[in-house]
Tab-separated table of C-alpha atoms in Angstrom:
chain	number	residue	atom	x	y	z
A	175	MET	CA	-11.856	-11.071	-45.777
A	176	VAL	CA	-10.044	-13.849	-47.774
A	177	ILE	CA	-6.133	-13.239	-48.442
A	178	PHE	CA	-4.680	-15.376	-51.140
A	179	MET	CA	-0.661	-15.970	-50.695
A	180	THR	CA	1.837	-18.271	-51.519
A	181	ASN	CA	3.394	-20.526	-48.806
A	182	GLN	CA	6.391	-18.510	-48.925
A	183	GLU	CA	4.735	-15.118	-48.533
A	184	MET	CA	2.605	-16.536	-45.689
A	185	LYS	CA	5.831	-17.835	-43.799
A	186	GLU	CA	7.387	-14.607	-44.478
A	187	CYS	CA	4.369	-12.714	-43.176
A	188	ILE	CA	3.823	-14.542	-40.020
A	189	VAL	CA	7.717	-14.538	-39.178
A	190	SER	CA	7.368	-10.589	-39.622
A	191	LEU	CA	4.395	-10.634	-37.516
A	192	CYS	CA	6.175	-12.832	-34.713
A	193	ALA	CA	9.065	-10.610	-34.533
A	194	TRP	CA	6.765	-7.752	-34.431
A	195	HIS	CA	5.290	-9.071	-31.332
A	196	LYS	CA	8.625	-10.486	-30.206
A	197	ALA	CA	7.019	-13.742	-29.933
A	198	ARG	CA	9.274	-17.015	-29.126
A	199	VAL	CA	10.372	-19.338	-31.931
A	200	GLY	CA	8.161	-22.034	-30.458
A	201	GLU	CA	5.107	-19.777	-30.444
A	202	CYS	CA	5.818	-18.720	-34.127
A	203	ARG	CA	6.179	-22.416	-35.296
A	204	PHE	CA	2.921	-23.224	-33.280
A	205	PHE	CA	1.006	-20.111	-34.978
A	206	ILE	CA	2.489	-21.540	-38.325
A	207	ASP	CA	1.294	-24.992	-37.813
A	208	ASN	CA	-2.144	-24.006	-36.929
A	209	LYS	CA	-2.899	-21.565	-39.629
A	210	LYS	CA	-1.512	-24.333	-42.192
A	211	ASP	CA	-4.231	-26.750	-41.045
A	212	ALA	CA	-6.929	-24.047	-40.588
A	213	ASP	CA	-9.545	-22.979	-43.354
A	214	ILE	CA	-8.824	-19.186	-43.909
A	215	THR	CA	-12.040	-17.294	-44.859
């Protein structure tokens, strides 16, 4: 499944997911950094 989102939408989505899972800020930033460099297919 390929999802096309703007950077802002992706950040908002990831932040929401982090809040949902009660992730620490450091974990959220790590996740964002990984997603930014990953090939989403």
